[in-house]
Amino acid sequence: MIENKINKLKKLINKYNVDGYIIPKNDAYFAEFSSPDRLKIISDFSGSAGFAIILKKKNYLFVDGRYTLQSEIECGKYFKIIEIPKTLPKIILKKLDKKLVIGYDPQLFTSINLKKLFGNSCNLSAIDSNLVDKIYKEKPKKYVNSFYNLDANITGESVSNKVNRLIKKIKRDKIDNIFISAPENVAWLLNIRGRDNPFSPIPNCKIILTKNKKIYFFSCPKKIYNIKKINPYNKFQFCKYNSFTSIIKKLPGKSFCIDSSTCSVSNENIIKLIFNIKKHIDPCYMMKSIKNQIEIKNMINAHVEDGLALTKFIFWIKKINKNKLTELDAQNKLEKFRKLNSNYLFPSFNTIAGTASNGAIIHYRASKKSNKVIKKNDIFLCDSGGQYKYGTTDVTRTICFTKQKNSIKNIFTKVLKGHIAVADANLNKFYNGKKLDKKARQFLKKDGLDYSHGTGHGVGFFLNVHEGPQSISKFSNIKLQEGMVLSNEPGYYKKNKYGIRIENLVYIKKNNNYLKFENLTLAPIEKDLINFNLLNKKEKDYLFYYHLNIYAKHSKYLNKKEKAWLAELIQHF
Amino acid sequence: MIENKINKLKKLINKYNVDGYIIPKNDAYFAEFSSPDRLKIISDFSGSAGFAIILKKKNYLFVDGRYTLQSEIECGKYFKIIEIPKTLPKIILKKLDKKLVIGYDPQLFTSINLKKLFGNSCNLSAIDSNLVDKIYKEKPKKYVNSFYNLDANITGESVSNKVNRLIKKIKRDKIDNIFISAPENVAWLLNIRGRDNPFSPIPNCKIILTKNKKIYFFSCPKKIYNIKKINPYNKFQFCKYNSFTSIIKKLPGKSFCIDSSTCSVSNENIIKLIFNIKKHIDPCYMMKSIKNQIEIKNMINAHVEDGLALTKFIFWIKKINKNKLTELDAQNKLEKFRKLNSNYLFPSFNTIAGTASNGAIIHYRASKKSNKVIKKNDIFLCDSGGQYKYGTTDVTRTICFTKQKNSIKNIFTKVLKGHIAVADANLNKFYNGKKLDKKARQFLKKDGLDYSHGTGHGVGFFLNVHEGPQSISKFSNIKLQEGMVLSNEPGYYKKNKYGIRIENLVYIKKNNNYLKFENLTLAPIEKDLINFNLLNKKEKDYLFYYHLNIYAKHSKYLNKKEKAWLAELIQHF
């Protein structure tokens, strides 16, 4: 099947008179999850990042360290696997032949991406039709998922207000037009959502906003029925993608702002023919990262609902279930608990349900192949999240089923102390991710331990579960501000043994000019993995109040046994 | 003023050719609270029980032990105060003259009452018009408080269903007609309420129900507008009181059931002219004492709302208020907290707010005269309750403001242990009030201490706060059944020093055939009066779970400080 597709592609490479063709993971919207996933179509590789280069006589798959093993299994037969950033295509291609001409789809690349991957080491040739699409088309979906408007009681700010704020910003920079190429930003700005992404209510579309507040809305015309009907902002003009050039030609002014991280080469090339391009980070990123009061209220509600599912799941898996259970069984059961809530829509990312050694694989995804039975002595890590009608959740709990060794409990407790240190931090003092990240690792560090991922990422409001610019990591200098939502997820991973991670979402609240995190996530933390001797009074109090709040929020919806279990937990802290 | 009225009355006594006239406390509906209060009109005596006999040359006021002192102050100048049951009128009157003829209003007495008070020691003469009304009429109210129907989602059972159940019972006893003379029973049976009583939504009315389900409804015709409009039961006939005789004459059958505790001499005399009277306790008493699921659900909701007011009040008086506060101030503040809730209507009885020595007066009522400042070292007893749109509450908390002596804490703790013993009792074993009452007193008893009131009374559903037949007392043999609501209120009173009482309302719940109390009341118990060394693990757990539940129910509506205080409490238990 793969061989067949590759051969067809090679014929097209010949036909288009190039020496090779590059297939990226991303789609034309540069989203976290691609649809279609052309890389998977051509290679069977299912990881979340990577790209392939098909030459006439050789096929390369470039993946990062997480996926070298997995890709070897999935498509090692047809591809030479190359680890990036260790080795970049420019190095490979340079070795082969300086005169190679590599074809690419200019809608799937930004100019920065091309530069980073190829430098000046080969000749690139834009091919307007996508060659993978020519050999394989996903079946058209039976139903078109139309875009839809969100009510003001969901978004908390009108479109015109947001547009006005944005216009003010671009005018200050003497910008006449702005191209908003990231659909997540369009979704935020226009208070719309769609269903073009498996884990996010992203509407696939792009807009041009002129300084006169005119909006050119580019999308599949089939999807705009609903938002056309109750157009909340009367300066919309709905356009097809193929009218991009003609629209650009009639726009006023001289300067055009694009965001180089999501503006495709295709779009950039058209704009730069007529306008002075100013490359700026789209201001919507920062604007949407600061949630308003209504968004926060909705996020709180979504987390109350999500926390209830989690709480019931944890009780069930620890205390009720007596059957053999695999990771996939557990994952499905959790999904069932979430689905009891009519406001729940779908997962916000692929659940990571890894027991024992699988838990140590940071981006693990249980498959039929990898699926393990969760054993009584195991440590089970479960990282999952949901999209609710008014919020996005992401939570990790690590649980056990029998008494665990002190050595493991000590590590869990140190992860927990880091988690609490972040949750309780004074954000006037620890005002960026860099400073906070240290706090999270401090207790592990004393024992020479660490984890190889950031401590927290930004989270969207009923949008992407990973959202910038804010984060808690060694490199983040973004100032933490009131209204931002982040994850707080320190962990520890013992290769081939177990994984530990404790993740809550938090939002930033201002109290008398003091910035503090407030927990959004409301799910019990594994008491049986805590060595209470390592906790000080403040940390114990934190756990007491945290679980008391969980009880207050959930008890109405818990049965007698669930309530008793939770109450006992509180009594313990 | 009083003298004037008494003189006018004496003139009427002469006119009606009797030697004296008896004025009871009760009105024609024999309710706990009378309206009009003719005894107060003629004597200024404001206690809750008693009666006066005005002779041509002497005025007697008969009161029980609670009121001898009070009545002496209020009207000792004009009345000779006699303590009952120590001395009954029949003894006094016998001494005076066997041939005395005492006038009375036959609508205000049951035949039993007359017998109990006078035996055969004097001649009684029924006078159809009330002599007190002749000399003094309360101003007619500006607005007529119409009766109103309660929705099915409040009452949980339709009128026709209740009537059918009642008819079944009377038919079994071969009864053709029943006179329901207690308005509280009419209110329950017909799902109506009114506003004829200061502390209860009682509709002043009486009915005759025939075995053919015909209902003759006697009341003030001005009040029936609403219930006539949406007559839930189409066999009503609305009648004036003065048509009682003519209605009786046309009723079918031979037998007539009356309840001797509320059937007036007047009504009894008319009925017995035509029918065979069967004296039975009105079956409605027992029927209404067993609340259905909807009534219980509504009572729970009313108590959540009431408990919130109590919790906020207790926090306020203990932690916030810095001003000098009298008992009346405290009482008014509590009322203000209750009034924040739009479902709150009015108090369910006169609040007892007694600090220090006033707390030792079991039926204390703060007045301008008695009103004390609550001092920092005092023990403050507060017994209050509310009528909500769907429930009746009654709660006592005893609180302190500074560290108290161990001797006092020990007594409070023993009262608390009794309270918990009742709340936690297995009602399959302790199946009546008599058995339970012992449990409540056991810990005090070990120290030779006791309290001179019952441990609990029945409570109505959005009706009278005191309701039979169930109770927890030395004499109660009534079997406790699922759905009954009672108070659980052991106490201790140190004369001239302080009073202690801890009162919750509870309802009886069946779980797998086990009958248990469930607390309705949700207000914190004074931790600062507990000697924790006297509590066993089970009692501590009880307090932990009780307060955890309070937190769960109220925290959403508490401010940060209130929440922190309550959480600290829980951590303490």
GROMACS .gro file of C-alpha atoms in nm, chain A residues 509 511 518 537 540-541 544-545 548-549 551-553 555-556 560 563-564 566-568 570-571 573, chain B residues 509 511 518 537 540-541 544-545 548-549 551-553 555-556 560 563-564 566-568 570-571 573:
model
   48
  509LYS     CA    1  -0.588   3.580   3.948
  511ASN     CA    2  -0.593   3.982   4.456
  518GLU     CA    3  -0.582   2.945   4.117
  537LYS     CA    4   0.255   2.217   5.723
  540LYS     CA    5  -0.031   1.957   5.391
  541ASP     CA    6  -0.270   2.250   5.426
  544PHE     CA    7  -0.636   1.967   5.262
  545TYR     CA    8  -0.788   2.280   5.110
  548LEU     CA    9  -1.193   2.011   5.050
  549ASN     CA   10  -1.272   2.223   4.748
  551TYR     CA   11  -1.548   1.770   4.785
  552ALA     CA   12  -1.747   2.093   4.793
  553LYS     CA   13  -1.772   2.105   4.417
  555SER     CA   14  -2.018   1.588   4.646
  556LYS     CA   15  -2.363   1.672   4.517
  560LYS     CA   16  -2.237   0.748   4.892
  563LYS     CA   17  -1.828   1.060   4.887
  564ALA     CA   18  -1.702   0.850   5.175
  566LEU     CA   19  -1.323   1.147   4.915
  567ALA     CA   20  -1.409   1.249   5.271
  568GLU     CA   21  -1.161   0.998   5.406
  570ILE     CA   22  -0.966   1.494   5.324
  571GLN     CA   23  -0.950   1.359   5.676
  573PHE     CA   24  -0.457   1.546   5.478
 1082LYS     CA   25  -3.455   0.772   5.622
 1084ASN     CA   26  -3.159   0.242   5.400
 1091GLU     CA   27  -3.042   1.222   5.863
 1110LYS     CA   28  -1.338   0.836   6.733
 1113LYS     CA   29  -1.515   1.299   6.612
 1114ASP     CA   30  -1.587   1.142   6.276
 1117PHE     CA   31  -1.594   1.588   6.074
 1118TYR     CA   32  -1.851   1.454   5.827
 1121LEU     CA   33  -1.768   1.863   5.572
 1122ASN     CA   34  -2.124   1.843   5.449
 1124TYR     CA   35  -1.886   2.312   5.375
 1125ALA     CA   36  -1.996   2.126   5.064
 1126LYS     CA   37  -2.342   2.277   5.077
 1128SER     CA   38  -1.906   2.710   5.035
 1129LYS     CA   39  -2.034   2.833   4.701
 1133LYS     CA   40  -1.323   3.388   5.141
 1136LYS     CA   41  -1.483   2.968   5.390
 1137ALA     CA   42  -1.144   2.975   5.557
 1139LEU     CA   43  -1.528   2.680   5.812
 1140ALA     CA   44  -1.241   2.489   5.654
 1141GLU     CA   45  -1.033   2.540   5.965
 1143ILE     CA   46  -1.321   2.086   5.954
 1144GLN     CA   47  -0.947   2.049   5.984
 1146PHE     CA   48  -1.237   1.776   6.380
   0.00000   0.00000   0.00000
